[in-house]
């Protein structure tokens, strides 16, 4: 089970976000406190960030190395600052290859996406139903083999067909559809998802079976002044708020948080 971290607010360095805390994402990769499955996240990592002065599309840095073993990341982290960041450390589901094509975040135009969780027995259950829903464009966009990338393709496909819907509405429909399919195929889905277009972050904590993986948010904290942070585990002692089970949170550049139940 992977670990997520997302940030929106005043410009922050990757170094401060990723490293400078007692339970940083680096520490969580080898000593997590709240993982449901597995003990470490050593199957690679990825970071996506936005810089409106350079591009409308986000930048991505990925590796199949454990995050603590990438000698370039500390140098990159000292240099890069951003107002919107999604980061991820991977604990691969058995059978899903250790490959950059399976590494997150996934990107499509100005959207970034990460997923912590799994569709149980994905290849035997929802693999075909999801792919049958996709138009030719998004079918061909899938480079890897993960359930996560297929979920992202489904989101993109549905949004393209329903452009008047908000990102929150698209995410809600996606989760309810996957829940329905999972029940029909006698499986289950855990889906802590994070989506961003650089101006908003939309995140879910969701499971069709039992308690979803852990997810928290932090606001109005002096460590990250003028920002909202979303994390699988608190990075340090503070007023971290747990996401309600089966909920969607959205937060924009005004830092106003909205919560809805699914």
Coordinates of C-alpha atoms in Angstrom, one line a residue:
X1 CA 0.0 0.0 0.0
X2 CA 1.6 3.3 -1.2
X3 CA 1.9 6.7 0.5
X4 CA 0.7 10.0 -0.9
X5 CA 1.5 13.6 -0.2
X6 CA 0.0 16.7 -1.9
X7 CA 0.4 20.4 -1.3
X8 CA -1.3 23.6 -2.5
X9 CA -0.6 27.1 -1.2
X10 CA 2.4 29.5 -1.0
X11 CA 5.5 28.4 -2.9
X12 CA 7.4 25.7 -1.1
X13 CA 10.6 23.8 -1.9
X14 CA 10.5 20.1 -2.5
X15 CA 13.2 19.8 0.2
X16 CA 11.0 21.3 2.9
X17 CA 7.9 19.3 1.8
X18 CA 9.7 15.9 1.4
X19 CA 12.5 15.9 3.9
X20 CA 12.3 18.3 6.8
X21 CA 10.0 16.4 9.1
X22 CA 10.2 13.5 11.6
X23 CA 7.7 11.4 9.6
X24 CA 8.6 12.8 6.2
X25 CA 7.7 10.9 3.0
X26 CA 11.3 9.6 3.0
X27 CA 10.8 8.1 6.5
X28 CA 7.4 6.7 5.5
X29 CA 9.0 4.8 2.7
X30 CA 10.9 2.5 5.1
X31 CA 9.1 3.0 8.4
X32 CA 5.4 3.7 7.8
X33 CA 3.0 4.0 10.7
X34 CA -0.4 3.4 9.1
X35 CA 0.0 1.1 6.1
X36 CA -2.7 -1.5 5.8
X37 CA -0.7 -3.9 3.6
X38 CA 3.0 -4.3 3.5
X39 CA 5.8 -2.7 5.5
X40 CA 7.8 -0.6 3.1
X41 CA 7.4 1.4 -0.1
X42 CA 10.5 0.6 -2.0
X43 CA 9.2 0.2 -5.6
X44 CA 9.9 3.6 -6.8
X45 CA 8.5 7.1 -6.4
X46 CA 7.3 10.1 -8.3
X47 CA 6.8 13.8 -7.9
X48 CA 4.7 16.2 -10.0
X49 CA 4.7 20.0 -9.7
X50 CA 3.3 23.0 -11.5
X51 CA 5.2 26.2 -12.6
X52 CA 2.8 28.5 -14.4
X53 CA 5.7 30.7 -15.5
X54 CA 7.2 27.9 -17.6
X55 CA 4.4 25.7 -18.7
X56 CA 0.6 25.1 -18.4
X57 CA 1.4 21.4 -18.0
X58 CA 3.0 20.0 -14.9
X59 CA 6.5 18.6 -14.6
X60 CA 7.2 15.1 -13.4
X61 CA 10.2 13.3 -11.9
X62 CA 10.0 9.5 -11.5
X63 CA 12.3 6.7 -10.5
X64 CA 12.0 3.0 -9.8
X65 CA 14.5 3.3 -7.0
X66 CA 13.5 3.6 -3.4
X67 CA 13.1 7.3 -2.7
X68 CA 15.9 7.3 -0.1
X69 CA 18.3 5.8 -2.7
X70 CA 18.0 8.4 -5.4
X71 CA 21.1 10.6 -5.1
X72 CA 19.7 13.2 -7.5
X73 CA 16.5 13.9 -5.6
X74 CA 18.1 15.9 -2.7
X75 CA 19.7 18.3 -5.3
X76 CA 16.5 18.6 -7.3
X77 CA 14.5 19.2 -4.1
X78 CA 16.8 22.1 -3.2
X79 CA 16.1 23.8 -6.5
X80 CA 12.4 23.2 -7.3
X81 CA 9.7 25.3 -5.7
X82 CA 6.0 25.1 -6.5
X83 CA 2.6 26.2 -5.3
X84 CA 1.1 22.8 -6.1
X85 CA 2.8 19.5 -5.7
X86 CA 1.7 15.8 -5.8
X87 CA 4.2 13.2 -4.6
X88 CA 4.0 9.4 -4.2
X89 CA 6.0 6.4 -3.0
X90 CA 5.2 3.0 -4.4
X91 CA 4.6 -0.3 -2.8
X92 CA 3.8 -2.4 -5.8
X93 CA 0.9 -4.8 -5.9
X94 CA 2.2 -8.3 -6.6
X95 CA 2.1 -9.0 -10.4
X96 CA 2.4 -5.3 -11.4
X97 CA 5.8 -4.7 -12.8
X98 CA 8.5 -2.4 -11.4
X99 CA 8.6 -0.1 -14.4
X100 CA 8.5 3.6 -15.1
X101 CA 5.3 3.2 -17.1
X102 CA 3.7 2.0 -13.8
X103 CA 5.1 4.8 -11.7
X104 CA 2.9 7.7 -10.5
X105 CA 1.9 10.5 -10.8
X106 CA 0.2 10.0 -14.1
X107 CA -0.3 13.0 -16.3
X108 CA -2.7 14.1 -19.0
X109 CA -2.3 17.6 -20.3
X110 CA -2.7 19.8 -17.2
X111 CA -3.9 17.0 -14.9
X112 CA -1.9 15.0 -12.4
X113 CA -3.2 11.9 -10.7
X114 CA -2.1 9.6 -7.9
X115 CA -3.7 6.5 -6.3
X116 CA -3.1 4.8 -3.0
X117 CA -5.1 1.5 -2.8
X118 CA -6.0 -1.3 -5.2
X119 CA -8.7 -3.0 -7.1
X120 CA -8.4 -6.5 -5.7
X121 CA -7.7 -9.1 -8.3
X122 CA -7.8 -6.4 -10.9
X123 CA -6.8 -8.4 -14.0
X124 CA -9.4 -11.0 -13.3
X125 CA -12.2 -8.6 -12.4
X126 CA -12.4 -4.9 -13.5
X127 CA -9.7 -4.8 -16.1
X128 CA -12.0 -5.6 -19.0
X129 CA -15.0 -3.6 -17.8
X130 CA -12.9 -0.5 -17.5
X131 CA -11.2 -0.9 -20.9
X132 CA -14.5 -1.5 -22.6
X133 CA -15.7 1.9 -21.4
X134 CA -12.7 3.8 -22.9
X135 CA -12.7 5.6 -26.2
X136 CA -9.8 5.1 -28.6
X137 CA -7.9 8.1 -27.3
X138 CA -7.8 7.0 -23.6
X139 CA -7.5 3.3 -24.4
X140 CA -4.2 4.1 -26.3
X141 CA -3.0 6.5 -23.5
X142 CA -2.5 3.6 -21.1
X143 CA 1.2 2.7 -21.1
X144 CA 1.4 0.4 -18.1
X145 CA -0.5 -2.4 -16.4
X146 CA -1.7 -0.9 -13.1
X147 CA -5.2 -0.5 -11.9
X148 CA -4.3 3.0 -11.0
X149 CA -3.6 4.1 -14.5
X150 CA -6.8 2.4 -15.7
X151 CA -8.8 4.4 -13.1
X152 CA -7.2 7.6 -14.3
X153 CA -8.1 6.7 -17.9
X154 CA -11.7 6.1 -16.8
X155 CA -11.8 9.5 -15.1
X156 CA -10.5 11.2 -18.3
X157 CA -12.9 9.3 -20.5
X158 CA -15.9 10.2 -18.4
X159 CA -14.9 13.9 -18.1
X160 CA -14.4 14.2 -21.8
X161 CA -17.9 12.8 -22.4
X162 CA -19.3 15.1 -19.7
X163 CA -17.4 18.4 -19.8
X164 CA -19.9 20.4 -17.9
X165 CA -19.3 18.3 -14.7
X166 CA -16.9 19.4 -12.1
X167 CA -13.8 17.4 -11.1
X168 CA -15.5 16.5 -7.8
X169 CA -18.5 15.2 -9.7
X170 CA -16.4 13.2 -12.1
X171 CA -14.5 11.7 -9.2
X172 CA -17.7 10.8 -7.3
X173 CA -19.3 9.1 -10.4
X174 CA -16.0 7.2 -11.0
X175 CA -15.9 5.8 -7.5
X176 CA -19.6 4.8 -7.4
X177 CA -19.3 3.1 -10.8
X178 CA -16.2 1.2 -9.7
X179 CA -17.9 0.2 -6.4
X180 CA -20.9 -1.1 -8.4
X181 CA -18.7 -3.1 -10.7
X182 CA -16.6 -4.4 -7.8
X183 CA -19.8 -5.8 -6.1
X184 CA -20.9 -7.4 -9.4
X185 CA -17.5 -9.1 -9.8
X186 CA -17.3 -10.1 -6.1
X187 CA -14.2 -8.0 -5.4
X188 CA -13.4 -4.7 -3.7
X189 CA -11.7 -1.4 -4.3
X190 CA -9.6 0.9 -2.1
X191 CA -9.2 4.3 -3.7
X192 CA -7.5 7.2 -2.0
X193 CA -7.2 9.3 -5.1
X194 CA -5.7 12.7 -5.7
X195 CA -6.3 14.9 -8.8
X196 CA -5.0 18.3 -9.6
X197 CA -5.0 20.8 -12.4
X198 CA -2.6 23.1 -10.6
X199 CA -5.3 25.4 -9.3
X200 CA -7.2 22.9 -7.3
X201 CA -6.6 19.6 -5.5
X202 CA -9.4 17.1 -5.3
X203 CA -8.9 14.0 -3.1
X204 CA -10.9 11.0 -2.0
X205 CA -10.7 8.5 0.8
X206 CA -12.8 5.6 -0.3
X207 CA -13.3 1.8 0.0
X208 CA -16.1 -0.4 -1.2
X209 CA -15.4 -3.0 1.5
X210 CA -14.1 -1.7 4.9
X211 CA -12.0 1.1 6.2
X212 CA -10.0 2.9 3.4
X213 CA -6.3 3.6 3.8
X214 CA -5.4 6.5 6.0
X215 CA -5.6 10.1 4.7
X216 CA -5.3 13.4 6.5
X217 CA -5.2 17.1 5.8
X218 CA -3.5 20.0 7.5
X219 CA -4.4 23.7 7.3
X220 CA -3.3 26.9 9.1
X221 CA -0.1 25.4 10.5
X222 CA 3.0 27.5 10.9
X223 CA 5.2 24.8 9.3
X224 CA 3.3 25.3 6.0
X225 CA 2.0 28.9 6.3
X226 CA -0.7 29.7 3.7
X227 CA -1.1 26.2 2.5
X228 CA -3.1 23.0 2.8
X229 CA -1.3 19.6 2.9
X230 CA -2.8 16.2 2.3
X231 CA -0.9 13.1 3.4
X232 CA -1.4 9.4 4.0
X233 CA 0.3 10.0 7.4
X234 CA 0.9 13.1 9.4
X235 CA 4.4 14.4 8.7
X236 CA 4.8 15.8 12.2
X237 CA 2.8 16.4 15.4
X238 CA 0.0 18.9 14.6
X239 CA -3.6 19.4 14.0
X240 CA -4.0 16.9 11.2
X241 CA -7.6 16.1 10.4
X242 CA -8.5 12.6 9.2
X243 CA -10.6 12.4 6.0
X244 CA -14.1 10.9 6.7
X245 CA -14.6 7.5 5.3
X246 CA -15.9 7.6 1.7
X247 CA -15.5 11.3 1.2
X248 CA -14.2 13.8 -1.3
X249 CA -12.3 16.9 -0.3
X250 CA -11.5 19.8 -2.6
X251 CA -9.3 22.8 -2.0
X252 CA -8.3 25.6 -4.4
X253 CA -5.9 28.5 -4.4
X254 CA -8.1 30.3 -1.9
X255 CA -7.5 27.4 0.5
X256 CA -11.1 26.9 1.3
X257 CA -11.8 23.3 2.0
X258 CA -15.0 21.6 0.9
X259 CA -16.0 18.1 2.0
X260 CA -18.7 15.9 0.6
X261 CA -19.7 12.3 1.3
X262 CA -19.9 9.8 -1.5

